[in-house]
Short mmCIF file of C-alpha atoms in Angstrom, two decimals:
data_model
loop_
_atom_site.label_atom_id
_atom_site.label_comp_id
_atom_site.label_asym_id
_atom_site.label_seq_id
_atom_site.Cartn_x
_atom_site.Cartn_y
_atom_site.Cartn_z
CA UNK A 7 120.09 107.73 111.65
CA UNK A 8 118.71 109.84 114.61
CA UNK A 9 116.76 109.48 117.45
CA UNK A 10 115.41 106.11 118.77
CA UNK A 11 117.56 104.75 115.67
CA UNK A 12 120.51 106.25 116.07
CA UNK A 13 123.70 104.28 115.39
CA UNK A 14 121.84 102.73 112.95
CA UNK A 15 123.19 103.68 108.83
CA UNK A 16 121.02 103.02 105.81
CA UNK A 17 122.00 100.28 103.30
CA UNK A 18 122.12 100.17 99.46
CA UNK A 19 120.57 97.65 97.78
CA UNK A 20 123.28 94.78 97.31
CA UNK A 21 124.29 95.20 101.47
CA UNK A 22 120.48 94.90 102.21
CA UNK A 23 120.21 91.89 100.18
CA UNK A 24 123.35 89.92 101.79
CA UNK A 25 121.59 89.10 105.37
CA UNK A 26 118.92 87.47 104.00
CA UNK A 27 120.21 85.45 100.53
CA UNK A 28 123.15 84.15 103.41
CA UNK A 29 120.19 83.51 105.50
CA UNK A 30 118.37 81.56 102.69
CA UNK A 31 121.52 79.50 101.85
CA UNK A 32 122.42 78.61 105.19
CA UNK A 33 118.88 77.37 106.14
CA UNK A 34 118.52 75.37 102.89
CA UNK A 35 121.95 73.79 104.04
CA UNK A 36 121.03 73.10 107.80
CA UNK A 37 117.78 71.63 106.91
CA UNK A 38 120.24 68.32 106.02
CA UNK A 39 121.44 68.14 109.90
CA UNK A 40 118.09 69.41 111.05
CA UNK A 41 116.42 66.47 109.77
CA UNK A 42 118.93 64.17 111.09
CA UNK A 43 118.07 65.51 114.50
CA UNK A 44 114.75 65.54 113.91
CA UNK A 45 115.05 61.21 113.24
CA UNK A 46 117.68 60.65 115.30
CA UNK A 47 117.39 62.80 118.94
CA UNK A 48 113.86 64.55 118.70
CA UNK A 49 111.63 66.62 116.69
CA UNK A 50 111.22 68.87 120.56
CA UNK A 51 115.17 69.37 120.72
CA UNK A 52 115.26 70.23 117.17
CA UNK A 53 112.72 72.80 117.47
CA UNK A 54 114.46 73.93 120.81
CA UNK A 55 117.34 74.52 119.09
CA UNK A 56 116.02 75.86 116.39
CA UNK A 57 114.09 78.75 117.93
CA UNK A 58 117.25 79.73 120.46
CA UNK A 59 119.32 80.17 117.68
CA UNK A 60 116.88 82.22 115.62
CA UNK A 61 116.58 84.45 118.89
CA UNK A 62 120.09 84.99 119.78
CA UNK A 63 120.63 85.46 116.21
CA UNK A 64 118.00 88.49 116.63
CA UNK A 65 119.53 90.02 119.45
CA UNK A 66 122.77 90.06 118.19
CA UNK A 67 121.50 91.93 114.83
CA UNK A 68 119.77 94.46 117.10
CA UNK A 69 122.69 94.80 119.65
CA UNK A 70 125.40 94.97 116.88
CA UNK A 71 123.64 98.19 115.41
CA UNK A 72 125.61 97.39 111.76
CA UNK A 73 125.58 95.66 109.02
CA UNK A 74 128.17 92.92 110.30
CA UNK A 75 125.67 92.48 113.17
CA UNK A 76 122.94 91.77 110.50
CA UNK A 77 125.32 89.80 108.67
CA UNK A 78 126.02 87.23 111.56
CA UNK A 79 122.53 87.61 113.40
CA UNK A 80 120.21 87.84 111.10
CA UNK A 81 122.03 85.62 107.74
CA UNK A 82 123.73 82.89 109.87
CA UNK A 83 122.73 82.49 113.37
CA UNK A 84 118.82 83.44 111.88
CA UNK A 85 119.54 80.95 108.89
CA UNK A 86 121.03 78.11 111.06
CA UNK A 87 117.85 78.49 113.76
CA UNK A 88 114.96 78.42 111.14
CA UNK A 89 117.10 75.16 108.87
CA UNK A 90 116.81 73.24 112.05
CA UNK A 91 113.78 74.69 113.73
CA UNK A 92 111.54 73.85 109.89
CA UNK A 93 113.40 70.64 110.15
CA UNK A 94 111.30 69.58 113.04
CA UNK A 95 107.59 69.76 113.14
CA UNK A 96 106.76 68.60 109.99
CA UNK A 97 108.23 65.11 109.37
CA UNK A 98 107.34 64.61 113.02
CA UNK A 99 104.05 64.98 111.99
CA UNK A 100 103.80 63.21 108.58
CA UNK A 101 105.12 60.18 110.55
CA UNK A 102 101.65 59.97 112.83
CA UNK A 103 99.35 59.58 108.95
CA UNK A 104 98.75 57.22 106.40
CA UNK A 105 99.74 58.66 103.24
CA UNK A 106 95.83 59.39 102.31
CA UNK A 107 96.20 62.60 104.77
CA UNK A 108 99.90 63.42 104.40
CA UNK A 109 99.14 66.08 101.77
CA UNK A 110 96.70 67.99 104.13
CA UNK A 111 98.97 67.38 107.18
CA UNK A 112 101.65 68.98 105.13
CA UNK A 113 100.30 71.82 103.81
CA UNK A 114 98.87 72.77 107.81
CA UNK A 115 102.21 72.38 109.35
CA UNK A 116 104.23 74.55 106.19
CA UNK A 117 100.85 76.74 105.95
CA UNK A 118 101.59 78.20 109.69
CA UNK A 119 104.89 78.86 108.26
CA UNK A 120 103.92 80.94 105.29
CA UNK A 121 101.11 82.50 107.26
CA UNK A 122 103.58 84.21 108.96
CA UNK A 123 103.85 86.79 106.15
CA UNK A 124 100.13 88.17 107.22
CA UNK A 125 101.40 89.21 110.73
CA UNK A 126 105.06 90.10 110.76
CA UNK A 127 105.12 92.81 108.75
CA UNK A 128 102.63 94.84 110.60
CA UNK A 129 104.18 94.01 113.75
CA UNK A 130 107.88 95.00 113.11
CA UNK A 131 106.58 97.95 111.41
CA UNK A 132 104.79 98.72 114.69
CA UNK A 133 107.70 97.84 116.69
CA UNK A 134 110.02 100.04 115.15
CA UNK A 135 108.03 102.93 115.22
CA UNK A 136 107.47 102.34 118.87
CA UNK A 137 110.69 101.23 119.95
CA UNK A 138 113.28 101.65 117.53
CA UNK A 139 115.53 98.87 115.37
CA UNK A 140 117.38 98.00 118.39
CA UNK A 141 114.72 97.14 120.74
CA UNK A 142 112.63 95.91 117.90
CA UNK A 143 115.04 93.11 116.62
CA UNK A 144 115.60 92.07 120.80
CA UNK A 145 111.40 91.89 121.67
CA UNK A 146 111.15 89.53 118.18
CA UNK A 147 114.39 87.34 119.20
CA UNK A 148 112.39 87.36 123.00
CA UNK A 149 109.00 86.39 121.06
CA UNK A 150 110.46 83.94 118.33
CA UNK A 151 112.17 81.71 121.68
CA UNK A 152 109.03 82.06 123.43
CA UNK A 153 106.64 80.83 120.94
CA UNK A 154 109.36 78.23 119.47
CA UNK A 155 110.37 77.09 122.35
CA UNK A 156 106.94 75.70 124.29
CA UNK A 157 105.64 75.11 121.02
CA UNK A 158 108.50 72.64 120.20
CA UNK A 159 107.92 70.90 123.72
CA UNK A 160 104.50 69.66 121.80
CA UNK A 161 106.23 68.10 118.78
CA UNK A 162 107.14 63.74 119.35
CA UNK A 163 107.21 61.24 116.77
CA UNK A 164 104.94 58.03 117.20
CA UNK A 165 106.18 55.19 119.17
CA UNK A 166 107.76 52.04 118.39
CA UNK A 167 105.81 49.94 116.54
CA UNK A 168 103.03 52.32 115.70
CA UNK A 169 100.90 52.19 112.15
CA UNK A 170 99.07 54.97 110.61
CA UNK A 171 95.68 54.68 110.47
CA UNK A 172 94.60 53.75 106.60
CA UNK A 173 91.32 54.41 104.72
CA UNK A 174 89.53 50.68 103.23
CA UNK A 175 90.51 50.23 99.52
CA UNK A 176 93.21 52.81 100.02
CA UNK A 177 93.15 55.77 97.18
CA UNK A 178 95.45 57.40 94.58
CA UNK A 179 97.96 58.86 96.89
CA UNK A 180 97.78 55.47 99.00
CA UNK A 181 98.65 53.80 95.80
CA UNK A 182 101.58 55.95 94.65
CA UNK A 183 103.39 55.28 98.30
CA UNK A 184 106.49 53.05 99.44
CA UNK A 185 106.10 50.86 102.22
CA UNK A 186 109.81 50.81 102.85
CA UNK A 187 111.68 53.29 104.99
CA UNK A 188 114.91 53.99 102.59
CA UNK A 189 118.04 55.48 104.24
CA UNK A 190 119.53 58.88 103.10
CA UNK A 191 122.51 56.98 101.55
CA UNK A 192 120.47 54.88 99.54
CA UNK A 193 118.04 57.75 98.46
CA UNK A 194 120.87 60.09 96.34
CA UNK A 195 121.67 56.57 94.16
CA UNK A 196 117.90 57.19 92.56
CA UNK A 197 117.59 58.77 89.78
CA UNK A 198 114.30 60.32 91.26
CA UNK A 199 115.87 62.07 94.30
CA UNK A 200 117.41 64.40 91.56
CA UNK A 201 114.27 64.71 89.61
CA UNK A 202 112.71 65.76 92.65
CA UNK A 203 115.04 68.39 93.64
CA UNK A 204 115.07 69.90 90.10
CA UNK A 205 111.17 70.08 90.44
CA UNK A 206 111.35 71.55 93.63
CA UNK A 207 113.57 74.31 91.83
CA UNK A 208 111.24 75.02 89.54
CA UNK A 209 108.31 75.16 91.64
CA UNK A 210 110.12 77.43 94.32
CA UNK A 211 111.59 79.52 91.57
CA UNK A 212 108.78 81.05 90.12
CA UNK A 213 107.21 81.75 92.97
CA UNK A 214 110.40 83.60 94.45
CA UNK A 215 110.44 85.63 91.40
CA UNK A 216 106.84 87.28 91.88
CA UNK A 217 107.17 87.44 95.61
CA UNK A 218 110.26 89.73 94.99
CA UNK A 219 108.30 92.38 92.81
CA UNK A 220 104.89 91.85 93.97
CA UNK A 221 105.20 95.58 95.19
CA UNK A 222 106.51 96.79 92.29
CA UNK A 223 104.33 95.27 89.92
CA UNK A 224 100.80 96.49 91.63
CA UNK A 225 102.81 99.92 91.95
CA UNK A 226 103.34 99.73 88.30
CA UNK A 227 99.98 98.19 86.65
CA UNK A 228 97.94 100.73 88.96
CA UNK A 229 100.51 103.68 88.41
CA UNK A 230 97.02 105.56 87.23
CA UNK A 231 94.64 104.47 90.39
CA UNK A 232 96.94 106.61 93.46
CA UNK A 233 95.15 104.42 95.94
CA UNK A 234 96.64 101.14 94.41
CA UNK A 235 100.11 103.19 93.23
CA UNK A 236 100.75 104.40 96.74
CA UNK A 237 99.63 100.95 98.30
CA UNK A 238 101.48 98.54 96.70
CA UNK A 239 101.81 96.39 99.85
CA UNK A 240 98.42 95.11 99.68
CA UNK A 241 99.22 92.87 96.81
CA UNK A 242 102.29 91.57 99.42
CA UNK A 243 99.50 90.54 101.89
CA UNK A 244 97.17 89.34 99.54
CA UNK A 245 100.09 87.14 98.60
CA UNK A 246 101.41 85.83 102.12
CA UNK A 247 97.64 84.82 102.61
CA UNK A 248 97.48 83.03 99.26
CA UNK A 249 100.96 81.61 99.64
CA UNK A 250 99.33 80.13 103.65
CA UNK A 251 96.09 79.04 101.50
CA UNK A 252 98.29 77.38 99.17
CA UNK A 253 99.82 75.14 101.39
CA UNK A 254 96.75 73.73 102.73
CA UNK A 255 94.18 73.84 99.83
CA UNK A 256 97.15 71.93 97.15
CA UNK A 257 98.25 69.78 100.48
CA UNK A 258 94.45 68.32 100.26
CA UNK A 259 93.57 68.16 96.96
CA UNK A 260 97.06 66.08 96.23
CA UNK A 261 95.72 63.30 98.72
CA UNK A 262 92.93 63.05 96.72
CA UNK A 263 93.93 63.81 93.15
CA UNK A 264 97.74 62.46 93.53
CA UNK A 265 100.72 64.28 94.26
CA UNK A 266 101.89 64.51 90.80
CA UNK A 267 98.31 65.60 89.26
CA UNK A 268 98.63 68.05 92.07
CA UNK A 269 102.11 69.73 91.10
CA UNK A 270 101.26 69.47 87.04
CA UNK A 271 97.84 71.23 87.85
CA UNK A 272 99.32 74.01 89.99
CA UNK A 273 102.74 74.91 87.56
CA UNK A 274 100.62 73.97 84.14
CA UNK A 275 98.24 77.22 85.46
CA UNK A 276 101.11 79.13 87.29
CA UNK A 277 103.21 78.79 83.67
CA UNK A 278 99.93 80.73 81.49
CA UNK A 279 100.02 83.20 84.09
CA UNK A 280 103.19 84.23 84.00
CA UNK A 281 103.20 83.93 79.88
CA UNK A 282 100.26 86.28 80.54
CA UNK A 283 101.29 89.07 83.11
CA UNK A 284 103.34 91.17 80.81
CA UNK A 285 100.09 92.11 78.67
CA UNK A 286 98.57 92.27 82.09
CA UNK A 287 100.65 94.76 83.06
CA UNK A 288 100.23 96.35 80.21
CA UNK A 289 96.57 96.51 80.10
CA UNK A 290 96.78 98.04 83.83
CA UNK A 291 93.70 95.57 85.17
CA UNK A 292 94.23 95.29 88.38
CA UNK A 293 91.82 92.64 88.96
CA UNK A 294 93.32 90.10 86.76
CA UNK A 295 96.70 90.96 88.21
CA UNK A 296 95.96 89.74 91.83
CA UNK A 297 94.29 86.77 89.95
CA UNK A 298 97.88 86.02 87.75
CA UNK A 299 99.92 86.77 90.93
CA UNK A 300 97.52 84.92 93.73
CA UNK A 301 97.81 81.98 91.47
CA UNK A 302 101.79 82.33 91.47
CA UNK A 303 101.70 82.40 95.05
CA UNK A 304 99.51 79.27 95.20
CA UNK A 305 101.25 77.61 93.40
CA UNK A 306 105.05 77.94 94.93
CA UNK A 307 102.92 77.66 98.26
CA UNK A 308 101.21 74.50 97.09
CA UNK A 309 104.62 73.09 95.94
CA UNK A 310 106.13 73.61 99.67
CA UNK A 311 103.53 71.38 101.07
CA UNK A 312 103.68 68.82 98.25
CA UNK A 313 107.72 67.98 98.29
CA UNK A 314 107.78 66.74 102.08
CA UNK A 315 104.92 64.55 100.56
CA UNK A 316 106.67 63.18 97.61
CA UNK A 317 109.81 62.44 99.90
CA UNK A 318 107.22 60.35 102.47
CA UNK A 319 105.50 58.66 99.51
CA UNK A 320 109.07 57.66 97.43
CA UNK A 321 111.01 56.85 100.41
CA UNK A 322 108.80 56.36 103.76
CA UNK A 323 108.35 58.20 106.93
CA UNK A 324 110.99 56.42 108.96
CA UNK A 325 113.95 58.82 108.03
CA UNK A 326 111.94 61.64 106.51
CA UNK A 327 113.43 64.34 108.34
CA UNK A 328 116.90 63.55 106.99
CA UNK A 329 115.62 62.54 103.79
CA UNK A 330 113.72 65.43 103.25
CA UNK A 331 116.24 68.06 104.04
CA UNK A 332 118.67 66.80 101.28
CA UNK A 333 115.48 67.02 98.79
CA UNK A 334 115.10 70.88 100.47
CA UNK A 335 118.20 71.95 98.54
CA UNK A 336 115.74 72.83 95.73
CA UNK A 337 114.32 75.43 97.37
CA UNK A 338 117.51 77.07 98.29
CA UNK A 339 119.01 76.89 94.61
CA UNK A 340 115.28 78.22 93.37
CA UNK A 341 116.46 81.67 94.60
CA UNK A 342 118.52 82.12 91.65
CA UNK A 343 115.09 83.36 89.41
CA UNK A 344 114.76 86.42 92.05
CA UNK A 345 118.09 87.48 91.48
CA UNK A 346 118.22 86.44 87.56
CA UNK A 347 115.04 88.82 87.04
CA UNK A 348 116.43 91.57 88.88
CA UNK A 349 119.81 91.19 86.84
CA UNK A 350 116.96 91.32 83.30
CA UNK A 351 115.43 94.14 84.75
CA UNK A 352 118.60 96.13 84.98
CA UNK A 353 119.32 95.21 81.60
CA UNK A 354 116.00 95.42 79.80
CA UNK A 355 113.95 97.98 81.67
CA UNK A 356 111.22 95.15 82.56
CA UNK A 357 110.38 91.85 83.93
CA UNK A 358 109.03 90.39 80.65
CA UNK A 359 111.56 88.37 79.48
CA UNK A 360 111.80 86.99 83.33
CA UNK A 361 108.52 85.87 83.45
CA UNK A 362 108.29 84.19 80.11
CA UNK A 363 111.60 82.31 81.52
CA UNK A 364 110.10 81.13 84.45
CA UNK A 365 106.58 80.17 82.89
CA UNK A 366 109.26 77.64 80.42
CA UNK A 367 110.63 76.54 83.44
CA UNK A 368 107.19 75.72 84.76
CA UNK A 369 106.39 73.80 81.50
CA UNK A 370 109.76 71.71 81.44
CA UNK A 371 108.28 70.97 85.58
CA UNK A 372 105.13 69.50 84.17
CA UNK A 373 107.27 67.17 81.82
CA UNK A 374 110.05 65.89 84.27
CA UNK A 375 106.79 65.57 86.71
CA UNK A 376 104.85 62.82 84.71
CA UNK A 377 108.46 61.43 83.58
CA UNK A 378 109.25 60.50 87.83
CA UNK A 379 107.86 57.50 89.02
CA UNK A 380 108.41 56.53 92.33
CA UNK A 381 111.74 54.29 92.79
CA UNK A 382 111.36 50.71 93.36
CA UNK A 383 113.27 49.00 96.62
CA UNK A 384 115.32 46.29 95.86
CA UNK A 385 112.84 43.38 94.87
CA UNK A 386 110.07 45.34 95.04
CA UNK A 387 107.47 45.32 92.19
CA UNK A 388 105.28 47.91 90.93
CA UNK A 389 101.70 47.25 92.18
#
């Protein structure tokens, strides 16, 4: 490259992919010792951490001006920052609510998260026309350590002693929760730990899959409408705000429907629209396209803010940060539908068969969902 990006060389396809599935893996894996931080030092010097690491990691990809220097910045410093910076803020704040608001709480903490989608592309895009890769990459690692950093220095966990406040009569997501605080060791003996991460496979996994190709599938259903063709990033931000919406709207209605009502509800819908979107596609209607994929976006958002409150529900808030990063492995091993479709659509010429894939995975979601109960402690009886 030339000019304000010189030293910079383009990537192919598989190189430009390696920073970030590295960065996915590694942040699934640190959410493990991020939670333990987060229950056993602080949620503030988790999120500390967290955000320094992200920046340096940042820097380095700018300063590196390769694709090592993405490699190490961006896929494992980034990844290890944002597994123990998500870590933090929100078991920290599951553990000040009763388990009639946990959904909402949930879905406002993860919401910000997936919000972020709505503001960072516009902004990096600005950057680097402004200032370049280089200087772009070191003003977000400068931004990211700002904004984590005195942010974090608001996040604590409740005092000893302290009890949620409760609602009279309690209600169905009240009913469906543990009032014991279960360790991670004895957590991975339950057979529902395991059901848990496969569901949060499935729920991440089709979600990942249309996040991947949103662009490419508004660029191909409107391939006769140039606006729409030569656009296709709108259906990306439609998405990131759907995905934020998700979080919060799904976090809400779970404390009042039940968490697993909640998850069947959003993949039962999310699994017709993915049966559906190849003869969407092929009937080029763009309106019931953003419908199909706003409702995938929902529901992989929806799932994000529901999973932190299945772990508080089955196994208390006590060690929830710990607890809940072991469940968080799901969501690293639902990446494998992104790269599974890609590998159809090399073969077949299309997404179909991907989609009809993931919708069965969605179905088999709903089943192992009103198959998992939550565990019983050890002379505890169903109520």
């Amino acid at each position: 490259m030339t000019g304000m990006n010189e030293g910079w060389v383009y990537l192919n396809n598989a190189e430009a992919a390696t920073p970030f599935s590295l960065c996915v893996i590694i942040f699934a894996l640190l959410m493990i010792p991020g939670g333990k931080i987060q229950d056993k030092i602080s949620p503030k010097f988790g999120a500390t951490l967290g955000g320094l690491f992200l920046a340096v990691g940042c820097i380095i990809a700018g300063m590196m001006q390769s694709y090592t220097g993405l490699v190490i910045g961006f896929g494992i410093f980034g990844g290890i920052g944002m597994g123990i910076g998500y870590a933090a803020p929100t078991p920290a704040a599951l553990k000040w609510f009763g388990p009639h608001r946990r959904g909402l709480i949930a879905g406002i903490v993860v919401g910000g998260y997936g919000g972020a989608a709505l503001y960072i592309g516009p902004l990096a895009k600005y950057l680097i026309s402004s200032f370049g890769i280089t200087q772009s990459f070191v003003i977000l690692g400068i931004l990211f350590a700002c904004v984590v950093v005195i942010a974090g220095q608001m996040l604590k966990i409740p005092p000893a002693g302290y009890v949620p406040p409760t609602i009279a009569g309690g209600n169905v997501a009240t009913k469906g929760s543990t009032i014991t605080n279960w360790e991670p060791s004895e957590i991975v003996k339950t057979w529902q730990f395991y059901a848990l991460v496969l569901m949060f496979i499935f729920t991440t996994q089709s979600g990942l899959l249309i996040i991947a190709n949103a662009a490419g599938l508004l660029a191909k259903t409107g391939a006769k409408i140039p606006f729409f063709a030569a656009n296709a990033w709108l259906l990306v931000s439609y998405g990131g705000f759907v995905n934020a919406a998700g979080r919060v709207g799904t976090g809400f209605y779970s404390d009042k429907i039940g968490r697993l009502n909640a998850y069947c509800l959003n993949c039962g819908i999310s699994a017709l629209c993915l049966f559906a979107l190849p003869y969407i596609i092929g009937s080029q209607s763009i309106l019931l396209l953003f419908i199909a994929v706003g409702i995938a976006y929902w529901q992989y958002g929806g799932g994000l803010s529901l999973m932190p409150s299945f772990a508080a529900d089955f196994y208390g808030p006590k060690n929830l940060g710990m607890n809940y990063g072991l469940i968080f492995i799901g969501w690293g091993l639902g990446f494998f539908m992104a790269r599974l479709g890609g590998t159809i659509k090399d073969i077949t010429g299309s997404l179909d068969n991907a989609f009809y894939i993931s919708g069965a995975l969605l179905v088999i979601a709903v089943i192992l969902a009103r198959l998992t109960k939550r565990p019983m402690y050890h002379g505890e009886t169903a109520v």
